[in-house]
Short mmCIF file of C-alpha atoms in Angstrom, two decimals:
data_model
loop_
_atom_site.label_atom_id
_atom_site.label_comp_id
_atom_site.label_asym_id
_atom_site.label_seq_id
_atom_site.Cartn_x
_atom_site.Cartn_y
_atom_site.Cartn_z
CA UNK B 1455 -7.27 19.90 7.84
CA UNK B 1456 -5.46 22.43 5.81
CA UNK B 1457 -2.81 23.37 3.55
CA UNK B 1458 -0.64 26.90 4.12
CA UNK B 1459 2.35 28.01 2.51
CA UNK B 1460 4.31 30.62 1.72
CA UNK B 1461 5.98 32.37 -1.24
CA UNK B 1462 8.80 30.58 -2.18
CA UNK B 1463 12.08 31.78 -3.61
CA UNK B 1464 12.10 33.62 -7.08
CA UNK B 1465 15.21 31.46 -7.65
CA UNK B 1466 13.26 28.13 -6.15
CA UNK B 1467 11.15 25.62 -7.77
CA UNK B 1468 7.77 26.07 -5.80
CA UNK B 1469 6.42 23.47 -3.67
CA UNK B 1470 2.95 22.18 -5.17
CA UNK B 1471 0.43 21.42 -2.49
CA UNK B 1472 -1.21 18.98 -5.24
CA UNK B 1473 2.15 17.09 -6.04
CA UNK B 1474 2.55 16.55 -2.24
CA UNK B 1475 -1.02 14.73 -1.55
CA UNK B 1476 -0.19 12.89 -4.64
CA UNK B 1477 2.74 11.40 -3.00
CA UNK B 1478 1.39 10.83 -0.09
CA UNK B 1479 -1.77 8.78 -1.10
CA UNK B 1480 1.36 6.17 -2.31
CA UNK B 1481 1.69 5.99 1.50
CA UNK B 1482 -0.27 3.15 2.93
CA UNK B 1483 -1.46 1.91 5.75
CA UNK B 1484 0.43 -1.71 6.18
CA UNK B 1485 -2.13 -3.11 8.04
CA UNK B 1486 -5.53 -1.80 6.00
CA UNK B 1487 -3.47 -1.82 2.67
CA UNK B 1488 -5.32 1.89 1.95
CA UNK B 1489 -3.91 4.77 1.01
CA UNK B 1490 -3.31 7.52 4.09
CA UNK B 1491 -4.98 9.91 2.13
CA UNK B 1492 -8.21 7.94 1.24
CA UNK B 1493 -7.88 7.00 5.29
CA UNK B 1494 -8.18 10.87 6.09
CA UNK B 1495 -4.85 10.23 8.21
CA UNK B 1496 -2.99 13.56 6.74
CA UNK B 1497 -4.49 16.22 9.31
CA UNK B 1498 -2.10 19.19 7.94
CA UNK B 1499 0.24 20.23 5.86
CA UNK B 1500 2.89 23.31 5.93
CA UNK B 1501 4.86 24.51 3.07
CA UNK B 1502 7.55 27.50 4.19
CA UNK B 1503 9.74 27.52 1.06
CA UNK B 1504 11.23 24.11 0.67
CA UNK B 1505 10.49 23.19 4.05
CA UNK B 1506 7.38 21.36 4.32
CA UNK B 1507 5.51 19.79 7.80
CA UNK B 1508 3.34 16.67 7.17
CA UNK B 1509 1.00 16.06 10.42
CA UNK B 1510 -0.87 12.85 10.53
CA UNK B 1511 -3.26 11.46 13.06
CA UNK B 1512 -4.22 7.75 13.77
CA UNK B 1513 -7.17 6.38 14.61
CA UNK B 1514 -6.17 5.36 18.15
CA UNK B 1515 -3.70 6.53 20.22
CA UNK B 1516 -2.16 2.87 20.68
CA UNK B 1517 -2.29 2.36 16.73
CA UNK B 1518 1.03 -0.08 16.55
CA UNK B 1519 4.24 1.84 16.76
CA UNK B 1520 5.68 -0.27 13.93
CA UNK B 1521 2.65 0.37 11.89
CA UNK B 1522 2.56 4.01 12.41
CA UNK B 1523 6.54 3.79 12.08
CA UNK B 1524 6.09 2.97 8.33
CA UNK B 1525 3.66 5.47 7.22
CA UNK B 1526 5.73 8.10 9.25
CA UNK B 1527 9.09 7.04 7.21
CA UNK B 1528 6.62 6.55 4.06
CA UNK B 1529 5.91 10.50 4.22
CA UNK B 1530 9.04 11.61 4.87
CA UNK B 1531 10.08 9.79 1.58
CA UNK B 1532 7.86 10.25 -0.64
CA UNK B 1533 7.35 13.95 -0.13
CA UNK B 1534 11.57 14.53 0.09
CA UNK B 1535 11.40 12.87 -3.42
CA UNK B 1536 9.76 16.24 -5.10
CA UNK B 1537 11.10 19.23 -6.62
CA UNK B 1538 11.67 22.23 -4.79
CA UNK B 1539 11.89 20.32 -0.95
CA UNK B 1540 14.91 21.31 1.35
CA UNK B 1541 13.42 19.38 4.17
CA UNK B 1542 10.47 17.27 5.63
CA UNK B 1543 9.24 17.36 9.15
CA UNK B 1544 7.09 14.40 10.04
CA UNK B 1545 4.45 14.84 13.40
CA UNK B 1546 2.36 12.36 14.79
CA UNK B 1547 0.10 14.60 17.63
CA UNK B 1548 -2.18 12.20 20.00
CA UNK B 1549 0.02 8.93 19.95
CA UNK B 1550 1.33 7.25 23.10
CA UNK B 1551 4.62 6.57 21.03
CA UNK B 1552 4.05 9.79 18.97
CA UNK B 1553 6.86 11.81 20.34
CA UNK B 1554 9.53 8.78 20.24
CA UNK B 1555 8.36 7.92 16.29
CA UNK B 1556 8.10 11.93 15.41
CA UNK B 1557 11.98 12.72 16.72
CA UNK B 1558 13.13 9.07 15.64
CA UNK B 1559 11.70 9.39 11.85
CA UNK B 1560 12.57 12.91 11.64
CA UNK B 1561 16.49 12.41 12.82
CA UNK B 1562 16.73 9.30 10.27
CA UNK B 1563 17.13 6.58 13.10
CA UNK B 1564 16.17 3.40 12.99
CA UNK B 1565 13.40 1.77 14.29
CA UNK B 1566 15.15 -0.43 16.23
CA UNK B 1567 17.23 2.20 17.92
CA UNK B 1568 13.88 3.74 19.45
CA UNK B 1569 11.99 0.36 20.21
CA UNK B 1570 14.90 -1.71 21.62
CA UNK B 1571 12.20 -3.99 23.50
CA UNK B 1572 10.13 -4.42 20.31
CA UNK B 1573 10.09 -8.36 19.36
CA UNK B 1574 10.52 -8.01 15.52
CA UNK B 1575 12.37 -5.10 13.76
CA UNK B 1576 10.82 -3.06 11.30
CA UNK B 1577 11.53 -5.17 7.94
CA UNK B 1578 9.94 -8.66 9.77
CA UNK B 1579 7.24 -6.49 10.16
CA UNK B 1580 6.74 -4.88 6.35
CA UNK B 1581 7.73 -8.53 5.25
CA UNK B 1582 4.86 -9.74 7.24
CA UNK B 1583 2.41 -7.38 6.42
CA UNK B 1584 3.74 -7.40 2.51
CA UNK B 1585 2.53 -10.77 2.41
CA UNK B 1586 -0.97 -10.62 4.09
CA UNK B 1587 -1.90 -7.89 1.63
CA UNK B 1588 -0.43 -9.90 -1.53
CA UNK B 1589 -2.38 -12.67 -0.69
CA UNK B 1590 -5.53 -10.60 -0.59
CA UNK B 1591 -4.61 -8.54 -3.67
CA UNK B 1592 -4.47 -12.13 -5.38
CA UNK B 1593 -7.83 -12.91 -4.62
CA UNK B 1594 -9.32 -9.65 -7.26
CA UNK B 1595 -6.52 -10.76 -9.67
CA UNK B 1596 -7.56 -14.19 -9.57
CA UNK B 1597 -11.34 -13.36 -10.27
CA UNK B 1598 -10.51 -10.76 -12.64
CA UNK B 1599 -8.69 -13.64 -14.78
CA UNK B 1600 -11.57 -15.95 -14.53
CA UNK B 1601 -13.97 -13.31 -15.46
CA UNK B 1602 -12.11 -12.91 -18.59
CA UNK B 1603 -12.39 -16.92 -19.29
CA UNK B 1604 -9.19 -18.24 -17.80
CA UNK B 1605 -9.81 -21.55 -16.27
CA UNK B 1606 -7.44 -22.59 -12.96
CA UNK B 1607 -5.04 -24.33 -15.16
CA UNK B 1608 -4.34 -21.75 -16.94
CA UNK B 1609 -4.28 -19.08 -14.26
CA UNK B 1610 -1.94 -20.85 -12.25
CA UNK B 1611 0.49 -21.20 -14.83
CA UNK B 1612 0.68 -17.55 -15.85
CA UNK B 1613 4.59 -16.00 -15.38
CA UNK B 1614 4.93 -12.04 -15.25
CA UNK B 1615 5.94 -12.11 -19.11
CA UNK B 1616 1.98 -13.14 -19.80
CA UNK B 1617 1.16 -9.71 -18.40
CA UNK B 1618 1.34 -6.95 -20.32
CA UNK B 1619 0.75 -3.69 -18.37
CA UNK B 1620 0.98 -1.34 -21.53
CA UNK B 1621 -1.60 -2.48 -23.35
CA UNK B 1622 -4.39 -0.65 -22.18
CA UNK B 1623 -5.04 2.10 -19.56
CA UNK B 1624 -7.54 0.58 -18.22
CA UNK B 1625 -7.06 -3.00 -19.33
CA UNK B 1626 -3.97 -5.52 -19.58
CA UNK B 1627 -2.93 -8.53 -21.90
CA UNK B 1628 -2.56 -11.96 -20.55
CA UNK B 1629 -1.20 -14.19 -23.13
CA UNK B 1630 -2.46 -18.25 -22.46
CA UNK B 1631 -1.22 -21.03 -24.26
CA UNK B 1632 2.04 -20.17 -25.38
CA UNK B 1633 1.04 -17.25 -26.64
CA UNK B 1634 -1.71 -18.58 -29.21
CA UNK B 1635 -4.68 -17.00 -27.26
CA UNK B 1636 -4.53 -13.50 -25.93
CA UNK B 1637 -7.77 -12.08 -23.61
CA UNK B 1638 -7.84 -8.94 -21.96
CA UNK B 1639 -8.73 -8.35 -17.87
CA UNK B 1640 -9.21 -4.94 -15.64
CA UNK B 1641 -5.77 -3.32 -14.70
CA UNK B 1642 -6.16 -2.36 -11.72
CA UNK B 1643 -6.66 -5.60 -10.30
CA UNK B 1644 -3.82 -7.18 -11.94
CA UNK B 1645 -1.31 -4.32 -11.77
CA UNK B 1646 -2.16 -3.79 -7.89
CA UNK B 1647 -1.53 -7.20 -7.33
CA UNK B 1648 1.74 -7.35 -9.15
CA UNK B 1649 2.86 -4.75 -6.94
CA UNK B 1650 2.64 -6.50 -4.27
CA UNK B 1651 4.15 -9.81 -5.22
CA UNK B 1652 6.70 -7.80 -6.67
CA UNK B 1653 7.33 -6.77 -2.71
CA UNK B 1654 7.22 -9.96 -1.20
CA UNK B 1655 9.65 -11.05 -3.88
CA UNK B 1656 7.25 -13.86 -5.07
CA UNK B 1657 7.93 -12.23 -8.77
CA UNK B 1658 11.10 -11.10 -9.71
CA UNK B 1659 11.73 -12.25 -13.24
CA UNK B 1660 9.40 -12.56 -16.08
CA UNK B 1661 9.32 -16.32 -15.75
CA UNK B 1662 8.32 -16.75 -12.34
CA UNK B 1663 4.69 -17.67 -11.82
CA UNK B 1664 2.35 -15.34 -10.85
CA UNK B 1665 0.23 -16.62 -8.00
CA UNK B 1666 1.21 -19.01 -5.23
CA UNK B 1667 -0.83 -19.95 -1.84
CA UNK B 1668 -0.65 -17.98 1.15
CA UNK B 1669 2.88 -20.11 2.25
CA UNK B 1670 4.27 -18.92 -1.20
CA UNK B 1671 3.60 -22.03 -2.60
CA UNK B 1672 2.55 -22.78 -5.96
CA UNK B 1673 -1.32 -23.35 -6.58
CA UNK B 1674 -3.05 -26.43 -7.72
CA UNK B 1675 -4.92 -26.27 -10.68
CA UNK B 1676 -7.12 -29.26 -9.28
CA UNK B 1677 -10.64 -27.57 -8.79
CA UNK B 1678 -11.38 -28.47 -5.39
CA UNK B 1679 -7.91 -27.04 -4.32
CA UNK B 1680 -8.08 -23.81 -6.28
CA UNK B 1681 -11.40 -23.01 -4.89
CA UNK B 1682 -10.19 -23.53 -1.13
CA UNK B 1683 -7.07 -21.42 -2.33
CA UNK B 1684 -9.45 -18.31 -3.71
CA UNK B 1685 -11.97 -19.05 -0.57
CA UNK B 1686 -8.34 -19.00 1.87
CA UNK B 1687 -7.83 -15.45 -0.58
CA UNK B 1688 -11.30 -14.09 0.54
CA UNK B 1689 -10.85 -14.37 4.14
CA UNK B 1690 -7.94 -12.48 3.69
CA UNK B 1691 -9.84 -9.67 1.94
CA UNK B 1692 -12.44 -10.29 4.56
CA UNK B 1693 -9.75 -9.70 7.69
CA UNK B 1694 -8.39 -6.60 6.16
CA UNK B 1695 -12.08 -5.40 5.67
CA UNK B 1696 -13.22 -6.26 9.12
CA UNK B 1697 -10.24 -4.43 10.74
CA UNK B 1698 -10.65 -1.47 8.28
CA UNK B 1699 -14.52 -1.10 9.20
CA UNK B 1700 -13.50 -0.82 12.80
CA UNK B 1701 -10.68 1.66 12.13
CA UNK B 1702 -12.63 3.81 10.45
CA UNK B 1703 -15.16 4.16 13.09
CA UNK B 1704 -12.59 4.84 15.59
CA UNK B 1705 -11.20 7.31 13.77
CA UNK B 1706 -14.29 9.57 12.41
CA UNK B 1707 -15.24 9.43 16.40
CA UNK B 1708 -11.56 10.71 17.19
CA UNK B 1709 -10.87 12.66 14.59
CA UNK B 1710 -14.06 14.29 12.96
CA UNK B 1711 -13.71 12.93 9.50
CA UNK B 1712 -15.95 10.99 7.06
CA UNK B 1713 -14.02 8.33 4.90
CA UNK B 1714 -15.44 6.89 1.85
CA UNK B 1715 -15.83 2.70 1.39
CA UNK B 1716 -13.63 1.79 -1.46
CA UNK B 1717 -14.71 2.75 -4.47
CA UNK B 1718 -16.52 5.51 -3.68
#
């Protein structure tokens, strides 16, 4: 897996190998909700002035076409975003769909356009997907508030103007009681999760509640409820684990790569 390029332009901003992998590890996969580059999915990339060639490989060659779809799009955005790029070229080598998804990404058409026969277009599918991973993200967020004290009736009626996000680097603000009690949790947790919720469109204003049950409904502080809710939240983590495991076995076979748990 390697990185070329050539001498840009005096005139030119150069292309910076660095600032590319950094935009693509925003890239995830939808359904293992991991970045592409802690997957080991980028296989190459080519830098020839402003023109730069991202080539990713899957761990199967039947990988969903929606699925692979997303990231392929995802790379082609994020990396047209920097300085100094002209163009983007986008290959997927070793898919049964990879020439269809490699021409149809890199020509700007729609998903739709190449997969007429495919039963739900390309935003049911990141809506979908969106959701399973928000609900799983909640499940950290959740225990990360209750290791910092919060009890279920207070958790569940946290809004997005509880949270403050600038408060620490590695730590956030969550305001209880109207304000008159302020404890701090991990960030990551809590600003991953946001993320997500913010992408379901769960939270959109600073009032709306923070959590809500896999059907986007709000939680019940009554204990025996909120503990099936976090359980419900764990076998979510669990199912994204489980598939992950399995991916990642099929694809240090395939491709010859090592990838670290989480965390590592």
């Amino acid at each position: 897996m390697g990185t070329t390029d050539s001498p840009a332009d005096a005139t030119e901003t150069p292309v910076d190998p660095d600032a590319i992998r950094e935009r693509l590890d925003r890239v995830n996969d939808p359904e293992l909700d991991r970045s592409i580059v802690e997957l080991q999915y980028i296989d190459d990339i080519d830098i020839d002035g402003g023109s730069v060639t991202v080539t990713f490989v899957l761990p199967t060659a039947w990988c969903s076409p929606a699925f692979a779809w997303m990231m392929a799009t995802g790379i082609r955005d994020e990396v047209r975003a920097l300085p100094g790029v002209t163009d983007v070229t986008v290959r997927l080598p070793d898919h049964m769909h990879g020439e269809q998804i490699t021409t149809g990404v890199n020509r700007e058409q729609s998903f739709e356009s190449i997969f007429e026969d495919a039963e739900d277009g390309i935003a049911d599918v990141r809506r979908k997907l969106d959701e399973k991973a928000r609900f799983a993200r909640q499940y950290d967020a959740i225990r990360a508030l209750r290791d910092s004290g919060l009890d279920p009736d207070q958790i569940v009626s946290l809004t997005r103007d509880d949270i403050d996000l600038e408060f620490r680097s590695a730590a956030v603000a969550v305001s209880v009681r109207d304000g008159v009690l302020t404890v701090t949790a991990p960030r990551e947790p809590l600003s991953e999760y946001l993320e997500k919720a913010r992408a379901t469109g769960l939270v959109t204003d600073g009032t709306d509640r923070l959590f809500a049950d896999r059907d986007g409904s709000p939680l019940d502080p009554e204990p025996e409820a909120f503990e099936f809710s976090l359980r419900d939240a764990r076998l979510a983590v669990s199912n994204i684990e489980g598939q992950a495991t399995i991916c990642a076995s099929l694809h240090e076979s395939r491709n010859d790569v090592t990838i670290d748990e989480p965390g590592d």
